[in-house]
Short mmCIF file of C-alpha atoms in Angstrom, two decimals:
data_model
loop_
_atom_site.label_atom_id
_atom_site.label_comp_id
_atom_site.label_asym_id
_atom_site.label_seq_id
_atom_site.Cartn_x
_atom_site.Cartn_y
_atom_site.Cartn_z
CA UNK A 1 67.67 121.71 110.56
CA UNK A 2 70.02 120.60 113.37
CA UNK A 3 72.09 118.79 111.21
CA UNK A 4 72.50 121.61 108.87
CA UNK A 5 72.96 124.31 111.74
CA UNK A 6 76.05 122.08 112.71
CA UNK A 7 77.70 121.93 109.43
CA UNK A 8 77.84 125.63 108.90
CA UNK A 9 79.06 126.05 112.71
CA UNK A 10 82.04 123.23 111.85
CA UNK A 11 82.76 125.22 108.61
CA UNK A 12 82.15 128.75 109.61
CA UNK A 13 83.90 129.07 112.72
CA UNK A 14 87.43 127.97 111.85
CA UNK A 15 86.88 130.26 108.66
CA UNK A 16 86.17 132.97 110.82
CA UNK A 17 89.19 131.99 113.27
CA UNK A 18 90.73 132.02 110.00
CA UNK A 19 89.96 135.75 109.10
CA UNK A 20 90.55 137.01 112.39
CA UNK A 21 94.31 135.55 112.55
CA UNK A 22 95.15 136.98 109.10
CA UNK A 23 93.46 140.76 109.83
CA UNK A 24 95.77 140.36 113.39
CA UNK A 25 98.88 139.38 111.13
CA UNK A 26 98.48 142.49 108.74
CA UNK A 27 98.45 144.74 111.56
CA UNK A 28 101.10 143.28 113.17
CA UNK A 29 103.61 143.17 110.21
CA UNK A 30 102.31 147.04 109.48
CA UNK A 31 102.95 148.18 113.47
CA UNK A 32 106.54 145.54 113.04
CA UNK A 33 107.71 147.43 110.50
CA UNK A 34 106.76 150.72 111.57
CA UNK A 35 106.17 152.61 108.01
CA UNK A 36 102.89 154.37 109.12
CA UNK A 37 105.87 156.67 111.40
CA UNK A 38 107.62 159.64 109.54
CA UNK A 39 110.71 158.96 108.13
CA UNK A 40 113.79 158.91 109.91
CA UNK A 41 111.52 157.93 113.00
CA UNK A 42 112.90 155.52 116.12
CA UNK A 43 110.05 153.59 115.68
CA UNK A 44 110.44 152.20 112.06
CA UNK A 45 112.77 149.00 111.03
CA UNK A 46 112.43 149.80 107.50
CA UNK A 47 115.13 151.74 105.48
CA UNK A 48 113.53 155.20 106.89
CA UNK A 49 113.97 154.96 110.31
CA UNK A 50 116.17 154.80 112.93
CA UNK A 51 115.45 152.08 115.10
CA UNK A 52 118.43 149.81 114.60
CA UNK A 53 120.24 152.61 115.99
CA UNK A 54 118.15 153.18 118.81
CA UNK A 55 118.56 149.50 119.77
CA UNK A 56 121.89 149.30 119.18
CA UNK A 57 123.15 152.12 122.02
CA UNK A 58 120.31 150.36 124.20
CA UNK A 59 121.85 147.30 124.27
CA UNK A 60 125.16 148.70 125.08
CA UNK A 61 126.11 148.39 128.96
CA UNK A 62 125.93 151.95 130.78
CA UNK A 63 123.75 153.72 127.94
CA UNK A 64 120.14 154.37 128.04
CA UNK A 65 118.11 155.21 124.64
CA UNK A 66 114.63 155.58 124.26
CA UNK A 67 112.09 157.81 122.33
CA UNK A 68 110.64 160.90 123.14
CA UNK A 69 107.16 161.65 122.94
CA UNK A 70 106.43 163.89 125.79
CA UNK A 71 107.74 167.64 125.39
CA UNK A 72 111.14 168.48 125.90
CA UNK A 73 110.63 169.98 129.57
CA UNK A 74 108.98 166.84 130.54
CA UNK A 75 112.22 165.01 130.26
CA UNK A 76 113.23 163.72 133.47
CA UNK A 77 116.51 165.25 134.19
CA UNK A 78 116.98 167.56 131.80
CA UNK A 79 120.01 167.68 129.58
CA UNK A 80 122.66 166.73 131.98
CA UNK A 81 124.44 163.65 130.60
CA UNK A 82 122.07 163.51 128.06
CA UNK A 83 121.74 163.34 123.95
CA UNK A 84 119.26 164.59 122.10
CA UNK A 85 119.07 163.40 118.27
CA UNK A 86 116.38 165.69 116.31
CA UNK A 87 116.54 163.43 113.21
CA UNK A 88 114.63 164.18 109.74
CA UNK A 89 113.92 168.06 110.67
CA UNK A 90 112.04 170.09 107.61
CA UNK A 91 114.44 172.75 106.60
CA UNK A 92 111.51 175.17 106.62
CA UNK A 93 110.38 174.31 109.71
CA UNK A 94 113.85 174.56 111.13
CA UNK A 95 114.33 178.22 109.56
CA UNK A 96 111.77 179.20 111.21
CA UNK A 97 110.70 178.25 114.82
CA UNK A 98 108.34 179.14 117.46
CA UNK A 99 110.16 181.12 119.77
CA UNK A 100 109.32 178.87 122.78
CA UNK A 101 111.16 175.86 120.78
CA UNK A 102 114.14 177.82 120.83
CA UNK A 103 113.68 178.39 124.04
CA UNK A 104 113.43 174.61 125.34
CA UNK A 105 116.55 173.60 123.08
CA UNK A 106 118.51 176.27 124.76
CA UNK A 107 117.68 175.42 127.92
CA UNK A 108 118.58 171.69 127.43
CA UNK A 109 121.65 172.39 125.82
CA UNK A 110 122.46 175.18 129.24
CA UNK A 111 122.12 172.45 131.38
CA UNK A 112 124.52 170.48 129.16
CA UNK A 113 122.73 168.46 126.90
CA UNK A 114 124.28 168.05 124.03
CA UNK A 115 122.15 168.17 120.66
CA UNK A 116 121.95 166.77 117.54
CA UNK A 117 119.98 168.10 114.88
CA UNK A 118 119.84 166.74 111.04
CA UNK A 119 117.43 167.20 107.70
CA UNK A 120 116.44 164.81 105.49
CA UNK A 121 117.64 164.25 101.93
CA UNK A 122 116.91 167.28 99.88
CA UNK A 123 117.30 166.70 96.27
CA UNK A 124 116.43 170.36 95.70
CA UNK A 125 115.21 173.56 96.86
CA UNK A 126 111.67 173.13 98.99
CA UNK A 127 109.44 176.08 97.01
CA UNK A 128 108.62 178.64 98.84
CA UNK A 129 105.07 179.95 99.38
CA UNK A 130 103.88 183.16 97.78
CA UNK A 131 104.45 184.99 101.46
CA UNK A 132 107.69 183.77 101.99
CA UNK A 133 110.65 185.80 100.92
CA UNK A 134 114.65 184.22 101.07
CA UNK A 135 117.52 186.95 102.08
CA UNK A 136 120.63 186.03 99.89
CA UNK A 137 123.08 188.51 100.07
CA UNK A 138 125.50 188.46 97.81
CA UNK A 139 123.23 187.60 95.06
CA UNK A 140 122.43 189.74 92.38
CA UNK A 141 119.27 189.51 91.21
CA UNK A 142 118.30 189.72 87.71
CA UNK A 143 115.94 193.07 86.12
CA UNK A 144 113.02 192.33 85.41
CA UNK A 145 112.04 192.71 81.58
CA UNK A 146 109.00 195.29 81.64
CA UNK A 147 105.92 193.81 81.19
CA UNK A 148 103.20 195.03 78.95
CA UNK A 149 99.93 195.45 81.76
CA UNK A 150 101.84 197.58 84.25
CA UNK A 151 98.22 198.37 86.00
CA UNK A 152 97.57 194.43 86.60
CA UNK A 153 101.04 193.95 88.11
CA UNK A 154 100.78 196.82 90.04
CA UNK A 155 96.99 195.48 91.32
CA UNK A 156 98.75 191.85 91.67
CA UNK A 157 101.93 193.66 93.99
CA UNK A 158 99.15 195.55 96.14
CA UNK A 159 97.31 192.25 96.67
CA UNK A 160 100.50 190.22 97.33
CA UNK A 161 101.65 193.36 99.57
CA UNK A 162 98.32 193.50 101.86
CA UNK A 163 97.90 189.77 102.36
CA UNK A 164 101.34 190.30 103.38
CA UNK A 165 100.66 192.82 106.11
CA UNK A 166 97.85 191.36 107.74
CA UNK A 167 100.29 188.01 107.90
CA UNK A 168 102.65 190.60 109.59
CA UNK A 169 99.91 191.75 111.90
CA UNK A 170 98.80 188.35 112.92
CA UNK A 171 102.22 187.76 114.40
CA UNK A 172 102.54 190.77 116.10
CA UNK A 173 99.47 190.19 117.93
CA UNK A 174 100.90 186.84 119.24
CA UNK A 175 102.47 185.57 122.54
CA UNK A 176 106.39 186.70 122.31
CA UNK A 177 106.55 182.74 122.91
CA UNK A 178 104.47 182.03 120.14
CA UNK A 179 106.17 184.04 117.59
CA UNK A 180 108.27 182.23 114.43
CA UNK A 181 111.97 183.43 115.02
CA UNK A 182 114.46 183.14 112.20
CA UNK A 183 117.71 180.74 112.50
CA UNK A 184 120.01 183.66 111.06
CA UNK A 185 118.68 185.88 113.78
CA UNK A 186 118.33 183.21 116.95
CA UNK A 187 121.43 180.85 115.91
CA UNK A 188 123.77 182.89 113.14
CA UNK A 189 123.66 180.08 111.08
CA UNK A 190 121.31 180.28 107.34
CA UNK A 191 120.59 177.14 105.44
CA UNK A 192 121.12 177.49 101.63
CA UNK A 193 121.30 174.56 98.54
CA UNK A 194 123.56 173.49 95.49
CA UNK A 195 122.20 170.95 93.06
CA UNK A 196 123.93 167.74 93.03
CA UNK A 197 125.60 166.06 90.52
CA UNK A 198 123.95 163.49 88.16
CA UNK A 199 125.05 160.19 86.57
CA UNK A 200 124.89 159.70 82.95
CA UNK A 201 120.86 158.44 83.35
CA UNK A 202 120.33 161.92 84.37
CA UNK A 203 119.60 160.82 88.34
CA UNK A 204 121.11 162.12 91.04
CA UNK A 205 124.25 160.26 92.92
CA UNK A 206 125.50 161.22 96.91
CA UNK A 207 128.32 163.33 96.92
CA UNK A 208 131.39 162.90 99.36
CA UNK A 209 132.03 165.62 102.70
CA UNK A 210 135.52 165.54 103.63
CA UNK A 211 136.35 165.98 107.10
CA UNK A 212 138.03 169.67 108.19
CA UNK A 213 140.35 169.38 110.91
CA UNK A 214 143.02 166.75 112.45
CA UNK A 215 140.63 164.31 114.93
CA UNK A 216 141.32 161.21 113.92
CA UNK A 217 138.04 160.08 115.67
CA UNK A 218 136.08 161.47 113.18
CA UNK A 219 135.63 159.26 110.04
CA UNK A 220 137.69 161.49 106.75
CA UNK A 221 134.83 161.32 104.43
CA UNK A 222 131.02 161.34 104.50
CA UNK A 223 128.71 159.93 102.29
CA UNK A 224 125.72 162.66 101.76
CA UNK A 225 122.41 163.07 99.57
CA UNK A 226 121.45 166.10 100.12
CA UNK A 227 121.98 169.20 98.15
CA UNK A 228 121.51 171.32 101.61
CA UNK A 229 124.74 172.82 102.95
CA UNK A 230 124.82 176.01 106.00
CA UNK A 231 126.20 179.45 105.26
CA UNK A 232 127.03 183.06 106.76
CA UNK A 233 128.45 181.29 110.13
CA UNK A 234 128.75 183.38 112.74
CA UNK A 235 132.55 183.57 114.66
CA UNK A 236 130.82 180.83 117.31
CA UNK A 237 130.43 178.20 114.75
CA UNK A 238 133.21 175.40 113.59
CA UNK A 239 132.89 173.56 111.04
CA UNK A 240 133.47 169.79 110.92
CA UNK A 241 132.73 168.38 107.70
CA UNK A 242 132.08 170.49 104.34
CA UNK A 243 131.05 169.34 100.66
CA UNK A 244 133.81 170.36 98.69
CA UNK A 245 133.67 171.39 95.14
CA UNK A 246 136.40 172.32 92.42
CA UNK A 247 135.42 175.38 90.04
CA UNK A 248 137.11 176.07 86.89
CA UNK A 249 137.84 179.66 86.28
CA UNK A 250 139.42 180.64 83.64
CA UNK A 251 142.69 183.33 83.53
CA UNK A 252 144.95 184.65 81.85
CA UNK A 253 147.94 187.34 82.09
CA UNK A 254 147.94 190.43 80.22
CA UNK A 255 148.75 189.46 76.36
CA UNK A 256 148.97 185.48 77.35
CA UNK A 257 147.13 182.72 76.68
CA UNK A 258 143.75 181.67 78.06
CA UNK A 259 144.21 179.69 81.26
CA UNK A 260 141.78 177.21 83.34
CA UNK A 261 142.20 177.41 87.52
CA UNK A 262 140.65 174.93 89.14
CA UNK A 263 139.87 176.41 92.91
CA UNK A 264 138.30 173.90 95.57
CA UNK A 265 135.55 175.36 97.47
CA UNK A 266 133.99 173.97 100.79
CA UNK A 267 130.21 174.19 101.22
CA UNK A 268 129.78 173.05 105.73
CA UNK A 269 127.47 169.92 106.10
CA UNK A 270 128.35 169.61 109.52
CA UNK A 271 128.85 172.26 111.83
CA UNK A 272 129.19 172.68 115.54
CA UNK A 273 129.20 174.72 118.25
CA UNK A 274 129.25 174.94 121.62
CA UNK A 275 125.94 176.73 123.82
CA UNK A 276 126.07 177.09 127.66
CA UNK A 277 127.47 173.93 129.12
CA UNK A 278 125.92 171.88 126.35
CA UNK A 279 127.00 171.87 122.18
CA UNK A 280 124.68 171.92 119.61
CA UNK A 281 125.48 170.17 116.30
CA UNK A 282 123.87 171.01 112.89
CA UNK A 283 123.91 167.96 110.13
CA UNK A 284 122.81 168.14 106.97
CA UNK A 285 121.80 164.55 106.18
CA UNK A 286 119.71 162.33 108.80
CA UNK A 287 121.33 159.23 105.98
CA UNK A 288 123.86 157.82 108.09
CA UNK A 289 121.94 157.73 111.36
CA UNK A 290 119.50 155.31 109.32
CA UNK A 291 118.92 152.22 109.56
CA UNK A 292 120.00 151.96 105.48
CA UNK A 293 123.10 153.46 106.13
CA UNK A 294 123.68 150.98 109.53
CA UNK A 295 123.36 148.14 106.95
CA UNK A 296 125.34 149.37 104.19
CA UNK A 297 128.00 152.18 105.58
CA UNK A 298 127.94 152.46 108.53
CA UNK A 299 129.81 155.38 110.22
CA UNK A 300 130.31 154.24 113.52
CA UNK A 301 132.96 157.11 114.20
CA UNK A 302 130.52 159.82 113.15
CA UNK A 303 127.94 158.35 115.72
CA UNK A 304 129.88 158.10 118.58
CA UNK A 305 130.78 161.68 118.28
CA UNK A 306 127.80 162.43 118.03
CA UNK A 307 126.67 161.15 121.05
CA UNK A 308 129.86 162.19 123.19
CA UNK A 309 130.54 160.66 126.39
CA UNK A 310 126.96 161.16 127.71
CA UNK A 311 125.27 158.03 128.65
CA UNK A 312 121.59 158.81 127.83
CA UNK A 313 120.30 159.35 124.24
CA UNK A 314 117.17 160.24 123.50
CA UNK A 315 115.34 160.36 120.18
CA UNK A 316 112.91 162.85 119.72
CA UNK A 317 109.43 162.52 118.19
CA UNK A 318 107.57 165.26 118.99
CA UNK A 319 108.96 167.01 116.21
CA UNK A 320 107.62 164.55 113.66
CA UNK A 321 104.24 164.73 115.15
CA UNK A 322 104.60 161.92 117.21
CA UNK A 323 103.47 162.73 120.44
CA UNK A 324 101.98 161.17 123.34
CA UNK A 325 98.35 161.92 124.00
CA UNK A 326 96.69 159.22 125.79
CA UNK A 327 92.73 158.49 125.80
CA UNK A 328 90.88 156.87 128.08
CA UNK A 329 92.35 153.31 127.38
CA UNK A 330 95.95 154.39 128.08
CA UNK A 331 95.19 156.41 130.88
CA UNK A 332 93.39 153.05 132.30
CA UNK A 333 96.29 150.87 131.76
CA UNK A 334 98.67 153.75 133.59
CA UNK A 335 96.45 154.06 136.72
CA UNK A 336 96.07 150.00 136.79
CA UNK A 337 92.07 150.63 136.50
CA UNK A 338 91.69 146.98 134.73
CA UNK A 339 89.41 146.09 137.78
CA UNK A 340 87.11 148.82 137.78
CA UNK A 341 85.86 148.50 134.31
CA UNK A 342 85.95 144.42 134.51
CA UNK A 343 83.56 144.90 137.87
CA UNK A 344 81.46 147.73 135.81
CA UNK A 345 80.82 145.22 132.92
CA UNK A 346 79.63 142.72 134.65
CA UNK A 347 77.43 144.89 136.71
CA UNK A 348 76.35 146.06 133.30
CA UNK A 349 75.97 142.37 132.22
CA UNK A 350 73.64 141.52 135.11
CA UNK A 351 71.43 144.18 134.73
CA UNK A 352 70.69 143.11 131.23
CA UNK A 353 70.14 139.57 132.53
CA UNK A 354 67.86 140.55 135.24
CA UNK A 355 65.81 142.62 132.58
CA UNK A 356 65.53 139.66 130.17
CA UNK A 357 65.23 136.86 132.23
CA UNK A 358 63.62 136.82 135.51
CA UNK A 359 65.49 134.98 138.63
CA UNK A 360 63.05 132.93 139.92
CA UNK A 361 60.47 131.09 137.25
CA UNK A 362 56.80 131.72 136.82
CA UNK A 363 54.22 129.51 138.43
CA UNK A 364 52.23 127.11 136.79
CA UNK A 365 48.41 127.78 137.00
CA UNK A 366 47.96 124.23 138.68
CA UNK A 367 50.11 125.09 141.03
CA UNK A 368 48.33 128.37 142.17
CA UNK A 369 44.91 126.67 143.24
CA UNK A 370 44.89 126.10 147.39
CA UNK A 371 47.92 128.27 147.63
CA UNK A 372 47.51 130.09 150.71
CA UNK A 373 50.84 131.84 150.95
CA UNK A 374 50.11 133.27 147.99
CA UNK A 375 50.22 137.26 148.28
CA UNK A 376 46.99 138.89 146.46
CA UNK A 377 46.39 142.06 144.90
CA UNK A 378 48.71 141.31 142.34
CA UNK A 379 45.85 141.08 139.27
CA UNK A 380 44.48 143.49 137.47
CA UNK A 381 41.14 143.82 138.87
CA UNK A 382 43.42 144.73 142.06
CA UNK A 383 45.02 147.17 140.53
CA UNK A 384 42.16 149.17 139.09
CA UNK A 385 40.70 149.24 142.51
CA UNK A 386 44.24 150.66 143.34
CA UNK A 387 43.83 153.08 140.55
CA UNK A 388 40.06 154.74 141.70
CA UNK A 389 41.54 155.07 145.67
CA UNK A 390 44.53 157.10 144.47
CA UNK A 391 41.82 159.28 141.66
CA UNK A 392 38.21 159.35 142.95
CA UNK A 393 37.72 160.07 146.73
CA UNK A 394 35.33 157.69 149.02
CA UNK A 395 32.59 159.99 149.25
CA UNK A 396 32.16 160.28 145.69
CA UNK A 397 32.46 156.54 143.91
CA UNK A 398 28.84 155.99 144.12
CA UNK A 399 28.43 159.04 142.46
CA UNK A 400 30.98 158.78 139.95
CA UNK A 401 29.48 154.93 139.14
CA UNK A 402 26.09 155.95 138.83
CA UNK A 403 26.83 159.00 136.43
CA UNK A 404 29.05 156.10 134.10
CA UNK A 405 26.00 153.51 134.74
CA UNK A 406 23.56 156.18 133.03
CA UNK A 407 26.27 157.33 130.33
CA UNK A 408 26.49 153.30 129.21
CA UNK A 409 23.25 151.63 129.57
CA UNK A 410 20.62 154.02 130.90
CA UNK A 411 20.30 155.10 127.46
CA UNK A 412 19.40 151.49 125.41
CA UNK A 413 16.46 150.68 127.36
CA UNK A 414 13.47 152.85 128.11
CA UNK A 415 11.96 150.87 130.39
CA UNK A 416 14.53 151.47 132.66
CA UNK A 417 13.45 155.24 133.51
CA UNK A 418 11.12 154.94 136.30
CA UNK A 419 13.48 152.70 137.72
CA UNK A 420 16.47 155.69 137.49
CA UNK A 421 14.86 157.57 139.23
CA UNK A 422 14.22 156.05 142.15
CA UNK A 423 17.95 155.08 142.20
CA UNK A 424 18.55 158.97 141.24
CA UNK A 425 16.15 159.32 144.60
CA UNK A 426 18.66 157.10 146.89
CA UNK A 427 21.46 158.84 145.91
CA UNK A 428 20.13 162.15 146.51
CA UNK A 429 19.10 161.37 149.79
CA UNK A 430 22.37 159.54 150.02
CA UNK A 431 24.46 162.29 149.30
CA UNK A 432 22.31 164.75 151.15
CA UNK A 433 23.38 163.71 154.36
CA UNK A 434 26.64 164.43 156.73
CA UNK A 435 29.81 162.57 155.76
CA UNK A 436 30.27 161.24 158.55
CA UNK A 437 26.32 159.22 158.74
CA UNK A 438 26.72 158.77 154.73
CA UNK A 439 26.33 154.52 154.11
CA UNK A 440 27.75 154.07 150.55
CA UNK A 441 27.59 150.08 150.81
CA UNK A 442 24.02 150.29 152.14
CA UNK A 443 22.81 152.93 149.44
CA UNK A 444 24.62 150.48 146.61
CA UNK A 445 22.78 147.81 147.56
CA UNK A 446 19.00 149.64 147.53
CA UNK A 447 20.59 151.16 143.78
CA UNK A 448 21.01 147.04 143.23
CA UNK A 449 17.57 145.87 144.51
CA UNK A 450 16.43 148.68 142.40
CA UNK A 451 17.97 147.39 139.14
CA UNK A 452 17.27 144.09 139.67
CA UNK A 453 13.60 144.44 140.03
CA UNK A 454 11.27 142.73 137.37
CA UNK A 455 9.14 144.53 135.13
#
């Protein structure tokens, strides 16, 4: 048995060492890599994210980068001298924000942060939900062809129309902070989308934003792939790089021939403004802040204007729901409380040792016989004696014995009558009498004689 006990323990523990070592090196290749983080995230090396950025401006001398996970008014600081880089923002969420958001980005940028803000790829429109309506002026909407149940589309409208209000309501009956505000009506600036070209297999290839203006700082083209482009500007907003696009219209003079025009039209990708003592920047592509685009073309002009000629950049997370809410383990490790719960487990760990195991070991019975230090009343005969002081009072025990004497054995032997009641006699005249002259021992021991008597 032994010998079998100490094979398995030679073969099973370096298995389970084994097991342990490759569950600890999935985890950590998973956490190195950082794809369970949203894309375009400072805390994923893979293609997605943005950390070889982030590490890259750290290591520079005189800049500090790191990753924001707290709120934005919990920045230490503020915005002076500092970046903020909003990468991979959802269009829709960035059309429409709580007003408090608005709120905290426009304070930063007052106190003259400056502020980056970019959306991922979009390959096409994001659909809309059934509630959600787009304003396109200019557009001209086709008539609809008349449709042959107009009672059911008239039921379907009032449906549509009524979940529609009580939407409305809802947000009325919010916090002013709390409401959605639009980014036409906070920021004059409305996203819109043109498909992008395709390749002869039918997918879709980047497209090419030249730069508008003379600063030679700023790279001349962009490589882009999104189909995402900003429109009906207000006077506040300049535009630094646009998608450009040449249209062929066709002409022609009165009674000449047919002519084709090509006109080049520019659709903004990058736009900027300035806000308080602060700028705010609007980017249509988070692709060449990645780490794909660090690798394979890299814009190192575009980033650095970016940034500006602040010396902190931070990269916020919040926004792809990565925030920091500590639990009990983090909030131990910040407070230094390592101590407290190592002396509370092994607190916890003697306890259960006392209660298994007692501290000093049992006597033998040999060694109990002579033993005059021993302390008695420790047995069970002791402890039923304990038992009848604290529940039957001294004046009544003989009592109380000689009613369970006649209930047990009183009862098997008949010639045992006379003799109960003589005893009945003694304890009459026993009880009879004052407390304080009442003999219990003596009257037990006549109740004894009494029993023991031969027929």
């Amino acid at each position: 048995m032994t010998r079998r006990l100490n094979i398995t323990l030679c073969l099973g523990l370096p298995l389970l060492a084994l097991l342990i070592g490759g569950v600890f090196h999935l985890f950590s290749l998973r956490f190195t890599t950082g794809d369970i983080y949203p894309p375009y995230s400072s805390l994923r090396a893979d293609p997605l994210g943005t950390k070889a950025l982030l590490d890259s401006l750290a290591s520079l001398p005189g800049v500090t980068a790191q990753g924001l996970l707290d709120p934005l008014p919990r920045l230490p600081g503020g915005g002076r001298d500092t970046t903020l880089l909003v990468l991979g923002t959802q269009p829709r969420a960035l059309e429409l924000m709580p007003a408090h958001d608005f709120k905290e980005v426009e304070d930063f940028m007052r106190a003259g942060g400056r502020v980056l803000i970019a959306c991922p790829p979009m390959t096409k429109e994001p659909r809309l939900s059934d509630d959600e309506e787009r304003d396109t002026p200019g557009e001209v909407k086709p008539k609809s062809q008349p449709k042959k149940d107009a009672k059911k589309s008239d039921a379907k409208k009032s449906d549509a129309q009524k979940a529609k209000d009580k939407k409305k309501e809802a947000e009325e009956r919010l916090p002013e902070e709390m409401r959605r505000v639009k980014l036409s009506t906070k920021w004059a600036v409305s996203l819109a989308y043109r498909e992008l070209p395709h390749d002869e297999t039918g997918a879709t290839r980047g497209i090419e934003a030249e730069r508008v203006g003379s600063d030679a700082a700023m790279p001349a083209t962009l490589q882009f792939h999104t189909a995402l482009h900003f429109r009906d500007l207000g006077p506040q907003w300049r535009t630094n790089y646009q998608r450009v696009e040449q249209l062929a219209i066709p002409s022609r003079e009165v009674g000449g021939p047919w002519r084709t025009n090509t006109v080049r039209t520019g659709l903004p990708v990058v736009i900027e403004r300035s806000f308080g003592l602060g700028t705010l920047i609007l980017c249509a592509d988070s692709y060449p802040f990645s780490n794909e685009a660090l690798r394979r073309n890299r814009q190192l002009d575009l980033i650095t204007w970016a940034i500006g000629a602040n010396h902190r950049v931070v990269f916020d997370e919040t926004h792809l729901g990565v925030n920091n809410d500590p639990g009990v383990a983090a909030l131990a490790r910040r407070y230094r409380l390592h101590g407290f719960f190592g002396a509370l487990l092994v607190l916890a760990l003697l306890f259960v040792w006392k209660s298994t195991s007692p501290f000093i070991p049992p006597h033998s019975d040999a060694d109990l016989d002579g033993r005059a230090d021993l302390v008695e009343g420790k047995d069970s005969a002791s402890g039923f004696v304990n038992l009848l002081r604290r529940g039957i009072p001294a004046s009544e025990v003989l009592a109380v014995c000689f009613a369970e004497w006649k209930k047990s054995f009183s009862h098997a032997q008949s010639h045992l009558r006379p003799r109960r009641e003589r005893m009945e006699q003694v304890l009459q005249s026993e009880t009879a009498r004052p407390a304080r002259e009442r003999q219990p021992v003596v009257a037990y021991q006549q109740i004894s004689r009494i029993y023991k008597e031969r027929k």
